[in-house]
mmCIF file of C-alpha atoms in Angstrom:
data_model
loop_
_atom_site.group_PDB
_atom_site.id
_atom_site.type_symbol
_atom_site.label_atom_id
_atom_site.label_comp_id
_atom_site.label_asym_id
_atom_site.label_seq_id
_atom_site.Cartn_x
_atom_site.Cartn_y
_atom_site.Cartn_z
ATOM 1 C CA MET U 1 102.886 93.714 109.306
ATOM 2 C CA PRO U 2 99.842 95.626 107.872
ATOM 3 C CA SER U 3 98.100 98.294 109.984
ATOM 4 C CA GLU U 4 95.069 96.884 111.827
ATOM 5 C CA LEU U 5 92.782 99.427 110.108
ATOM 6 C CA VAL U 6 92.199 100.154 106.535
ATOM 7 C CA LYS U 7 92.240 103.964 105.814
ATOM 8 C CA CYS U 8 91.376 103.859 102.204
ATOM 9 C CA VAL U 9 89.802 101.363 99.643
ATOM 10 C CA VAL U 10 91.034 101.878 96.020
ATOM 11 C CA TRP U 11 88.613 100.505 93.453
ATOM 12 C CA ASP U 12 89.158 99.302 90.051
ATOM 13 C CA LEU U 13 86.336 100.282 87.675
ATOM 14 C CA ASP U 14 85.504 97.684 84.834
ATOM 15 C CA ASP U 15 83.757 94.733 86.227
ATOM 16 C CA THR U 16 84.402 95.892 89.871
ATOM 17 C CA VAL U 17 82.493 99.202 90.465
ATOM 18 C CA TRP U 18 80.455 98.618 87.463
ATOM 19 C CA ASP U 19 79.463 95.736 85.160
ATOM 20 C CA GLY U 20 81.093 95.837 81.825
ATOM 21 C CA VAL U 21 84.048 97.336 80.110
ATOM 22 C CA LEU U 22 83.651 101.174 79.487
ATOM 23 C CA SER U 23 86.091 101.206 76.438
ATOM 24 C CA GLU U 24 83.958 98.611 74.646
ATOM 25 C CA GLY U 25 81.097 101.081 74.441
ATOM 26 C CA SER U 26 78.209 98.793 75.132
ATOM 27 C CA GLY U 27 77.177 100.743 78.412
ATOM 28 C CA VAL U 28 77.863 99.909 82.135
ATOM 29 C CA THR U 29 75.587 99.679 85.204
ATOM 30 C CA LEU U 30 76.731 99.541 88.903
ATOM 31 C CA ARG U 31 77.353 96.280 90.244
ATOM 32 C CA PRO U 32 74.761 95.158 92.805
ATOM 33 C CA GLY U 33 75.600 96.316 96.248
ATOM 34 C CA VAL U 34 78.371 98.435 95.224
ATOM 35 C CA ARG U 35 76.738 101.817 95.868
ATOM 36 C CA GLU U 36 75.712 100.636 99.572
ATOM 37 C CA LEU U 37 79.374 99.610 99.979
ATOM 38 C CA ILE U 38 80.738 103.001 98.889
ATOM 39 C CA ASP U 39 78.204 104.907 100.860
ATOM 40 C CA THR U 40 78.832 102.974 104.058
ATOM 41 C CA PHE U 41 82.453 103.221 103.746
ATOM 42 C CA ASP U 42 82.135 106.879 103.516
ATOM 43 C CA GLN U 43 79.944 107.144 106.548
ATOM 44 C CA ARG U 44 82.581 105.203 108.419
ATOM 45 C CA GLY U 45 85.286 107.613 107.531
ATOM 46 C CA ILE U 46 87.145 105.266 105.164
ATOM 47 C CA LEU U 47 88.632 107.198 102.263
ATOM 48 C CA GLN U 48 88.118 105.824 98.705
ATOM 49 C CA SER U 49 90.003 106.260 95.573
ATOM 50 C CA VAL U 50 90.167 104.742 91.948
ATOM 51 C CA ALA U 51 92.878 102.956 90.142
ATOM 52 C CA SER U 52 91.811 102.131 86.604
ATOM 53 C CA LYS U 53 93.193 101.307 83.282
ATOM 54 C CA ASN U 54 90.778 103.448 81.147
ATOM 55 C CA ASP U 55 90.468 106.755 79.341
ATOM 56 C CA GLU U 56 90.457 109.277 82.182
ATOM 57 C CA LYS U 57 87.919 111.752 80.715
ATOM 58 C CA ALA U 58 85.540 108.904 79.913
ATOM 59 C CA ALA U 59 85.855 107.135 83.208
ATOM 60 C CA LEU U 60 85.404 110.269 85.345
ATOM 61 C CA ALA U 61 82.303 111.249 83.278
ATOM 62 C CA GLU U 62 80.929 107.942 83.795
ATOM 63 C CA LEU U 63 81.332 108.146 87.602
ATOM 64 C CA GLU U 64 79.524 111.580 87.491
ATOM 65 C CA ARG U 65 76.701 110.030 85.360
ATOM 66 C CA LEU U 66 76.443 107.092 88.018
ATOM 67 C CA GLY U 67 76.237 109.741 90.970
ATOM 68 C CA ILE U 68 79.298 108.501 92.709
ATOM 69 C CA ARG U 69 82.154 110.580 91.413
ATOM 70 C CA HIS U 70 82.194 112.761 94.713
ATOM 71 C CA TYR U 71 83.086 109.733 96.773
ATOM 72 C CA PHE U 72 86.551 109.164 95.282
ATOM 73 C CA LEU U 73 89.637 111.351 96.242
ATOM 74 C CA VAL U 74 92.455 111.656 93.793
ATOM 75 C CA PRO U 75 91.331 109.126 91.243
ATOM 76 C CA HIS U 76 94.106 107.694 89.220
ATOM 77 C CA VAL U 77 92.887 106.704 85.643
ATOM 78 C CA SER U 78 95.638 105.900 83.285
ATOM 79 C CA TRP U 79 97.377 102.837 81.446
ATOM 80 C CA GLN U 80 100.225 102.715 83.899
ATOM 81 C CA PRO U 81 100.892 99.577 86.182
ATOM 82 C CA LYS U 82 98.228 99.717 89.046
ATOM 83 C CA SER U 83 101.102 99.274 91.574
ATOM 84 C CA GLY U 84 102.282 102.794 90.721
ATOM 85 C CA LEU U 85 98.721 104.117 90.809
ATOM 86 C CA VAL U 86 98.128 102.750 94.157
ATOM 87 C CA GLU U 87 101.269 104.047 95.465
ATOM 88 C CA SER U 88 100.614 107.553 94.102
ATOM 89 C CA ILE U 89 97.253 107.541 95.648
ATOM 90 C CA ALA U 90 98.574 106.603 99.280
ATOM 91 C CA LYS U 91 101.450 109.292 98.792
ATOM 92 C CA SER U 92 98.683 112.054 97.801
ATOM 93 C CA LEU U 93 96.540 110.980 100.945
ATOM 94 C CA ASN U 94 99.503 110.877 103.095
ATOM 95 C CA ILE U 95 98.819 107.463 104.482
ATOM 96 C CA GLY U 96 100.851 104.252 104.607
ATOM 97 C CA LEU U 97 100.398 101.510 101.982
ATOM 98 C CA ASP U 98 99.768 99.091 104.808
ATOM 99 C CA THR U 99 96.478 100.950 105.415
ATOM 100 C CA VAL U 100 95.287 100.586 101.782
ATOM 101 C CA MET U 101 92.807 97.858 100.399
ATOM 102 C CA PHE U 102 92.774 97.353 96.677
ATOM 103 C CA VAL U 103 89.698 95.835 95.048
ATOM 104 C CA ASP U 104 89.900 94.477 91.393
ATOM 105 C CA ASP U 105 88.245 91.684 89.346
ATOM 106 C CA SER U 106 91.602 90.776 87.748
ATOM 107 C CA ALA U 107 93.861 88.253 89.412
ATOM 108 C CA PHE U 108 96.690 89.633 87.260
ATOM 109 C CA GLU U 109 96.272 93.177 88.511
ATOM 110 C CA ARG U 110 95.960 91.991 92.047
ATOM 111 C CA ALA U 111 98.941 90.019 91.750
ATOM 112 C CA GLU U 112 100.981 92.852 90.352
ATOM 113 C CA VAL U 113 99.847 95.060 92.946
ATOM 114 C CA GLU U 114 100.597 92.622 95.852
ATOM 115 C CA PHE U 115 104.041 91.761 94.254
ATOM 116 C CA VAL U 116 105.318 95.345 94.342
ATOM 117 C CA HIS U 117 103.438 96.333 97.531
ATOM 118 C CA PRO U 118 102.977 93.192 99.806
ATOM 119 C CA ARG U 119 101.527 95.269 102.545
ATOM 120 C CA VAL U 120 98.461 96.322 100.457
ATOM 121 C CA ARG U 121 95.345 94.086 101.054
ATOM 122 C CA CYS U 122 94.173 92.875 97.672
ATOM 123 C CA VAL U 123 90.582 91.560 97.383
ATOM 124 C CA ASP U 124 88.833 89.979 94.505
ATOM 125 C CA ALA U 125 85.797 92.149 93.179
ATOM 126 C CA ALA U 126 83.819 88.914 93.385
ATOM 127 C CA GLU U 127 84.426 88.573 97.168
ATOM 128 C CA THR U 128 83.130 92.005 98.240
ATOM 129 C CA ALA U 129 79.895 90.832 99.918
ATOM 130 C CA ASP U 130 81.319 90.624 103.366
ATOM 131 C CA LEU U 131 83.530 93.626 103.272
ATOM 132 C CA LEU U 132 81.310 95.582 105.641
ATOM 133 C CA ASP U 133 81.847 92.871 108.298
ATOM 134 C CA ARG U 134 85.580 92.627 108.122
ATOM 135 C CA PRO U 135 87.206 94.013 111.478
ATOM 136 C CA GLU U 136 89.828 96.173 109.459
ATOM 137 C CA LEU U 137 86.768 98.027 107.903
ATOM 138 C CA THR U 138 84.431 97.937 110.849
ATOM 139 C CA ARG U 139 84.386 101.046 113.071
ATOM 140 C CA PRO U 140 81.697 103.189 114.712
ATOM 141 C CA VAL U 141 80.321 106.019 112.611
ATOM 142 C CA THR U 142 81.372 109.358 114.320
ATOM 143 C CA GLU U 143 81.039 112.915 113.367
ATOM 144 C CA ASP U 144 84.704 113.110 112.352
ATOM 145 C CA GLY U 145 84.408 109.985 110.297
ATOM 146 C CA ARG U 146 81.420 111.347 108.338
ATOM 147 C CA ALA U 147 83.394 114.293 107.567
ATOM 148 C CA ARG U 148 86.762 112.803 106.712
ATOM 149 C CA ARG U 149 86.303 112.993 102.971
ATOM 150 C CA THR U 150 85.549 116.671 103.352
ATOM 151 C CA LEU U 151 88.580 117.126 105.588
ATOM 152 C CA TYR U 152 90.757 115.815 102.986
ATOM 153 C CA LEU U 153 89.204 118.057 100.367
ATOM 154 C CA GLN U 154 89.749 121.040 102.655
ATOM 155 C CA ALA U 155 93.401 119.851 103.108
ATOM 156 C CA ALA U 156 93.897 119.842 99.442
ATOM 157 C CA GLU U 157 92.544 123.456 99.181
ATOM 158 C CA ARG U 158 95.037 124.435 101.920
ATOM 159 C CA GLY U 159 97.836 122.717 100.055
ATOM 160 C CA GLU U 160 97.063 124.534 96.845
ATOM 161 C CA TYR U 161 96.733 127.877 98.825
ATOM 162 C CA GLU U 162 100.031 127.172 100.532
ATOM 163 C CA LYS U 163 101.800 126.584 97.030
ATOM 164 C CA SER U 164 100.400 129.795 95.805
ATOM 165 C CA PHE U 165 101.256 131.823 98.869
ATOM 166 C CA ALA U 166 104.135 134.387 98.325
ATOM 167 C CA GLY U 167 105.907 135.226 101.572
ATOM 168 C CA PRO U 168 107.523 133.761 104.811
ATOM 169 C CA GLN U 169 106.086 130.580 106.380
ATOM 170 C CA VAL U 170 105.021 132.359 109.563
ATOM 171 C CA GLU U 171 102.970 134.898 107.359
ATOM 172 C CA PHE U 172 101.335 132.008 105.681
ATOM 173 C CA LEU U 173 100.391 130.469 109.244
ATOM 174 C CA ARG U 174 99.071 133.795 110.240
ATOM 175 C CA SER U 175 96.917 134.003 107.080
ATOM 176 C CA LEU U 176 95.208 130.628 107.988
ATOM 177 C CA GLU U 177 93.538 132.245 110.937
ATOM 178 C CA MET U 178 93.803 129.040 112.980
ATOM 179 C CA ARG U 179 91.725 128.583 116.311
ATOM 180 C CA LEU U 180 92.847 125.920 118.755
ATOM 181 C CA THR U 181 90.598 124.487 121.223
ATOM 182 C CA VAL U 182 91.698 122.181 124.066
ATOM 183 C CA GLU U 183 89.174 120.656 126.464
ATOM 184 C CA VAL U 184 88.906 118.010 129.088
ATOM 185 C CA ALA U 185 87.199 114.981 127.398
ATOM 186 C CA THR U 186 83.575 114.341 127.926
ATOM 187 C CA PRO U 187 81.820 111.010 127.171
ATOM 188 C CA GLU U 188 80.767 112.314 123.882
ATOM 189 C CA ASP U 189 84.495 112.537 122.838
ATOM 190 C CA LEU U 190 85.289 108.825 123.601
ATOM 191 C CA GLU U 191 84.457 107.297 120.201
ATOM 192 C CA ARG U 192 86.540 109.702 118.312
ATOM 193 C CA ALA U 193 89.459 109.528 120.998
ATOM 194 C CA ALA U 194 89.496 105.821 120.735
ATOM 195 C CA GLU U 195 89.641 106.080 116.947
ATOM 196 C CA LEU U 196 92.504 108.431 117.143
ATOM 197 C CA THR U 197 94.571 106.028 119.146
ATOM 198 C CA GLU U 198 93.817 103.187 116.617
ATOM 199 C CA ARG U 199 94.630 105.409 113.537
ATOM 200 C CA THR U 200 97.501 107.484 114.507
ATOM 201 C CA HIS U 201 100.838 105.961 114.566
ATOM 202 C CA GLN U 202 103.349 108.493 113.047
ATOM 203 C CA LEU U 203 102.521 111.249 115.630
ATOM 204 C CA ASN U 204 101.890 109.003 118.610
ATOM 205 C CA THR U 205 104.563 109.320 121.381
ATOM 206 C CA THR U 206 104.104 105.933 123.069
ATOM 207 C CA GLY U 207 102.033 103.790 120.544
ATOM 208 C CA LEU U 208 99.350 103.200 123.226
ATOM 209 C CA THR U 209 95.953 102.482 121.975
ATOM 210 C CA PHE U 210 92.722 102.545 123.927
ATOM 211 C CA SER U 211 89.302 101.256 123.398
ATOM 212 C CA LYS U 212 86.193 103.348 124.215
ATOM 213 C CA SER U 213 85.616 101.475 127.329
ATOM 214 C CA GLU U 214 89.209 101.689 128.479
ATOM 215 C CA LEU U 215 89.180 105.360 127.959
ATOM 216 C CA ARG U 216 85.882 105.787 129.936
ATOM 217 C CA GLU U 217 87.401 103.863 132.817
ATOM 218 C CA LEU U 218 90.585 106.324 132.809
ATOM 219 C CA MET U 219 88.297 109.252 132.650
ATOM 220 C CA GLU U 220 86.470 108.178 135.900
ATOM 221 C CA ARG U 221 89.840 107.822 137.686
ATOM 222 C CA PRO U 222 90.613 111.225 139.695
ATOM 223 C CA ASP U 223 94.297 110.771 139.024
ATOM 224 C CA GLN U 224 93.882 110.809 135.203
ATOM 225 C CA THR U 225 92.807 113.563 132.855
ATOM 226 C CA LEU U 226 92.161 113.148 129.100
ATOM 227 C CA LEU U 227 92.232 116.199 126.910
ATOM 228 C CA VAL U 228 91.204 116.572 123.386
ATOM 229 C CA ALA U 229 92.244 119.227 120.951
ATOM 230 C CA ARG U 230 90.263 120.535 118.020
ATOM 231 C CA LEU U 231 91.361 123.025 115.280
ATOM 232 C CA THR U 232 89.749 125.265 112.610
ATOM 233 C CA ASP U 233 90.962 127.674 110.147
ATOM 234 C CA ARG U 234 89.643 129.879 107.296
ATOM 235 C CA PHE U 235 89.074 126.697 105.291
ATOM 236 C CA GLY U 236 86.941 124.933 107.753
ATOM 237 C CA THR U 237 87.424 122.522 110.732
ATOM 238 C CA TYR U 238 90.129 119.867 110.971
ATOM 239 C CA GLY U 239 88.007 118.043 113.493
ATOM 240 C CA THR U 240 89.380 116.523 116.722
ATOM 241 C CA ILE U 241 93.132 116.429 115.963
ATOM 242 C CA GLY U 242 94.833 115.835 119.208
ATOM 243 C CA LEU U 243 94.613 113.630 122.421
ATOM 244 C CA THR U 244 96.605 113.906 125.654
ATOM 245 C CA LEU U 245 96.442 111.738 128.740
ATOM 246 C CA VAL U 246 97.962 113.052 131.879
ATOM 247 C CA GLY U 247 98.393 110.907 134.953
ATOM 248 C CA LYS U 248 98.557 113.170 138.201
ATOM 249 C CA THR U 249 99.989 112.889 141.663
ATOM 250 C CA ALA U 250 100.690 115.616 144.251
ATOM 251 C CA GLU U 251 104.252 115.969 143.013
ATOM 252 C CA GLU U 252 104.239 114.880 139.360
ATOM 253 C CA TRP U 253 102.000 115.092 136.134
ATOM 254 C CA ARG U 254 103.103 112.514 133.588
ATOM 255 C CA ILE U 255 102.073 112.592 130.018
ATOM 256 C CA ARG U 256 101.300 108.950 129.273
ATOM 257 C CA LEU U 257 100.021 109.572 125.803
ATOM 258 C CA PHE U 258 100.341 112.565 123.388
ATOM 259 C CA LEU U 259 99.247 112.235 119.834
ATOM 260 C CA MET U 260 98.337 114.419 116.965
ATOM 261 C CA SER U 261 96.634 113.954 113.489
ATOM 262 C CA CYS U 262 98.959 114.121 110.506
ATOM 263 C CA ARG U 263 96.639 116.920 109.224
ATOM 264 C CA VAL U 264 98.153 119.384 111.613
ATOM 265 C CA MET U 265 101.841 118.775 111.075
ATOM 266 C CA GLY U 266 103.795 121.956 110.607
ATOM 267 C CA ARG U 267 101.194 123.982 112.562
ATOM 268 C CA ASN U 268 102.984 123.943 115.989
ATOM 269 C CA VAL U 269 99.861 122.737 117.545
ATOM 270 C CA GLY U 270 101.608 120.015 119.645
ATOM 271 C CA GLY U 271 104.034 122.763 120.874
ATOM 272 C CA ALA U 272 101.187 124.890 121.966
ATOM 273 C CA ILE U 273 99.427 122.114 123.919
ATOM 274 C CA LEU U 274 102.773 121.215 125.784
ATOM 275 C CA ARG U 275 103.186 124.875 126.468
ATOM 276 C CA TYR U 276 99.841 124.961 128.172
ATOM 277 C CA LEU U 277 100.547 121.974 130.169
ATOM 278 C CA ALA U 278 104.005 123.266 131.305
ATOM 279 C CA GLN U 279 102.290 126.492 132.385
ATOM 280 C CA SER U 280 99.615 124.749 134.343
ATOM 281 C CA ALA U 281 102.078 122.399 135.908
ATOM 282 C CA GLU U 282 104.215 125.387 137.144
ATOM 283 C CA ALA U 283 101.015 127.014 138.496
ATOM 284 C CA GLU U 284 100.318 124.034 140.490
ATOM 285 C CA LYS U 285 103.986 123.526 141.513
ATOM 286 C CA VAL U 286 104.382 119.952 140.189
ATOM 287 C CA ARG U 287 106.954 118.208 137.904
ATOM 288 C CA LEU U 288 105.895 117.879 134.230
ATOM 289 C CA THR U 289 107.275 114.637 132.805
ATOM 290 C CA ALA U 290 106.565 112.570 129.702
ATOM 291 C CA ASP U 291 106.808 108.997 128.445
ATOM 292 C CA PHE U 292 108.251 108.517 125.043
ATOM 293 C CA LYS U 293 108.625 104.984 123.301
ATOM 294 C CA PRO U 294 110.467 105.215 120.154
ATOM 295 C CA THR U 295 108.886 103.315 117.023
ATOM 296 C CA ASP U 296 109.910 103.187 113.380
ATOM 297 C CA VAL U 297 107.677 106.293 112.536
ATOM 298 C CA ASN U 298 107.343 108.543 115.605
ATOM 299 C CA LYS U 299 110.717 110.189 115.656
ATOM 300 C CA SER U 300 109.120 113.659 114.893
ATOM 301 C CA MET U 301 107.209 113.573 118.044
ATOM 302 C CA TYR U 302 110.328 113.213 120.074
ATOM 303 C CA THR U 303 111.497 116.386 118.342
ATOM 304 C CA VAL U 304 108.352 118.212 119.358
ATOM 305 C CA TYR U 305 109.138 117.209 122.948
ATOM 306 C CA ARG U 306 112.646 118.423 122.786
ATOM 307 C CA LEU U 307 111.738 121.554 121.244
ATOM 308 C CA ALA U 308 109.235 122.375 123.820
ATOM 309 C CA GLY U 309 111.861 121.983 126.523
ATOM 310 C CA PHE U 310 111.724 118.447 127.543
ATOM 311 C CA LYS U 311 115.026 116.676 128.537
ATOM 312 C CA LYS U 312 115.770 113.002 128.698
ATOM 313 C CA THR U 313 116.298 111.948 132.442
ATOM 314 C CA GLU U 314 115.966 108.091 132.458
ATOM 315 C CA VAL U 315 115.037 105.054 130.572
ATOM 316 C CA ASP U 316 112.277 102.789 131.989
ATOM 317 C CA GLY U 317 112.584 99.559 129.878
ATOM 318 C CA PRO U 318 111.586 100.518 126.234
ATOM 319 C CA VAL U 319 110.227 104.064 127.489
ATOM 320 C CA ARG U 320 112.313 107.127 127.693
ATOM 321 C CA VAL U 321 111.203 109.297 130.546
ATOM 322 C CA LEU U 322 111.416 112.974 129.759
ATOM 323 C CA GLU U 323 111.061 116.040 132.016
ATOM 324 C CA MET U 324 110.253 119.707 131.299
ATOM 325 C CA ALA U 325 113.241 121.817 132.087
ATOM 326 C CA PRO U 326 112.304 124.485 134.952
ATOM 327 C CA GLY U 327 112.252 128.219 134.171
ATOM 328 C CA LEU U 328 111.832 128.349 130.588
ATOM 329 C CA PRO U 329 109.497 130.883 128.937
ATOM 330 C CA HIS U 330 106.392 129.358 127.736
ATOM 331 C CA THR U 331 105.041 131.615 125.007
ATOM 332 C CA TYR U 332 102.466 130.601 122.391
ATOM 333 C CA PRO U 333 102.734 131.178 118.445
ATOM 334 C CA ASP U 334 101.017 134.544 117.749
ATOM 335 C CA TYR U 335 99.322 132.871 114.691
ATOM 336 C CA LEU U 336 97.098 130.533 117.020
ATOM 337 C CA ALA U 337 93.966 131.762 118.619
ATOM 338 C CA LEU U 338 93.652 129.689 121.715
ATOM 339 C CA LYS U 339 90.772 128.513 124.037
ATOM 340 C CA LEU U 340 92.196 126.563 126.817
ATOM 341 C CA PRO U 341 90.878 124.892 130.098
ATOM 342 C CA ALA U 342 91.311 127.002 133.290
ATOM 343 C CA THR U 343 92.490 123.724 135.064
ATOM 344 C CA LEU U 344 93.037 120.143 134.483
ATOM 345 C CA ASP U 345 90.294 119.242 136.900
ATOM 346 C CA LYS U 346 87.362 116.991 135.662
ATOM 347 C CA ARG U 347 84.125 118.743 134.776
#
């Protein structure tokens, strides 16, 4: 079953982004309405790329001439089957094929992609007029959304830097100069928080999703605390990359939802947040427990819990209940500069 949201629209070029066939040399012009579509998707935080059978140098030069080259991440222009191009784009962006939409005027090309990748949504270029109204492409414009393309470009810079870095992994992490900020969520955070629950599947401990209104209701309850996490480094900001929902009683704090953006995998950010919660729970003399509901893709988050010191205590239906083992040392990685709330109390 496809993901509910489309994270990336992959465009064909000839008779799709522009009218005409570039290789025929008669000149091309943008199709009516396409620039508005591309710009609006970008504002909404929907990534975009290109899968085109063309001469790469000529096609990229034409995109530059038309003033839209900068919108497209990892464009793939070659004479290879488009199913392979689409798959490579998804892999480069670290997203699932079920979050990709492919737009092409050719019924043959759409059928080839659909046959090889049935989870990819394929759209006829002649039927793009209503794309902005489709629910899988409709979402509020947020600060993180507007910056998403830039975030991916920065991630590519980090990737190149990591490949060129000579030395142990921990020295690479220190060289990033990372700064993690954890805060009790405010109403201004709710749009992005809701978006995170909808977009994040691989690093979501329970698979729960919440709308903005549902999160607002939770924030107003005295027994619930919602935390947001942000990360920056020498290359810029990662944006809001983490969300934690904690239910509180006098004897127990229960982590009902814990999720992280895939952009911070390998940074031990999740472990640092769990250490903060463990320290805070010990200071308040309450048990710290957590719900974990296994899915096909979130096994790595179970590992994060176990490495932080959580042990499985019981199974409540499909949910495993974990508990932080008492008396463990809770130290933070020395390569993370931290700004943490003094308490979990509401502001």
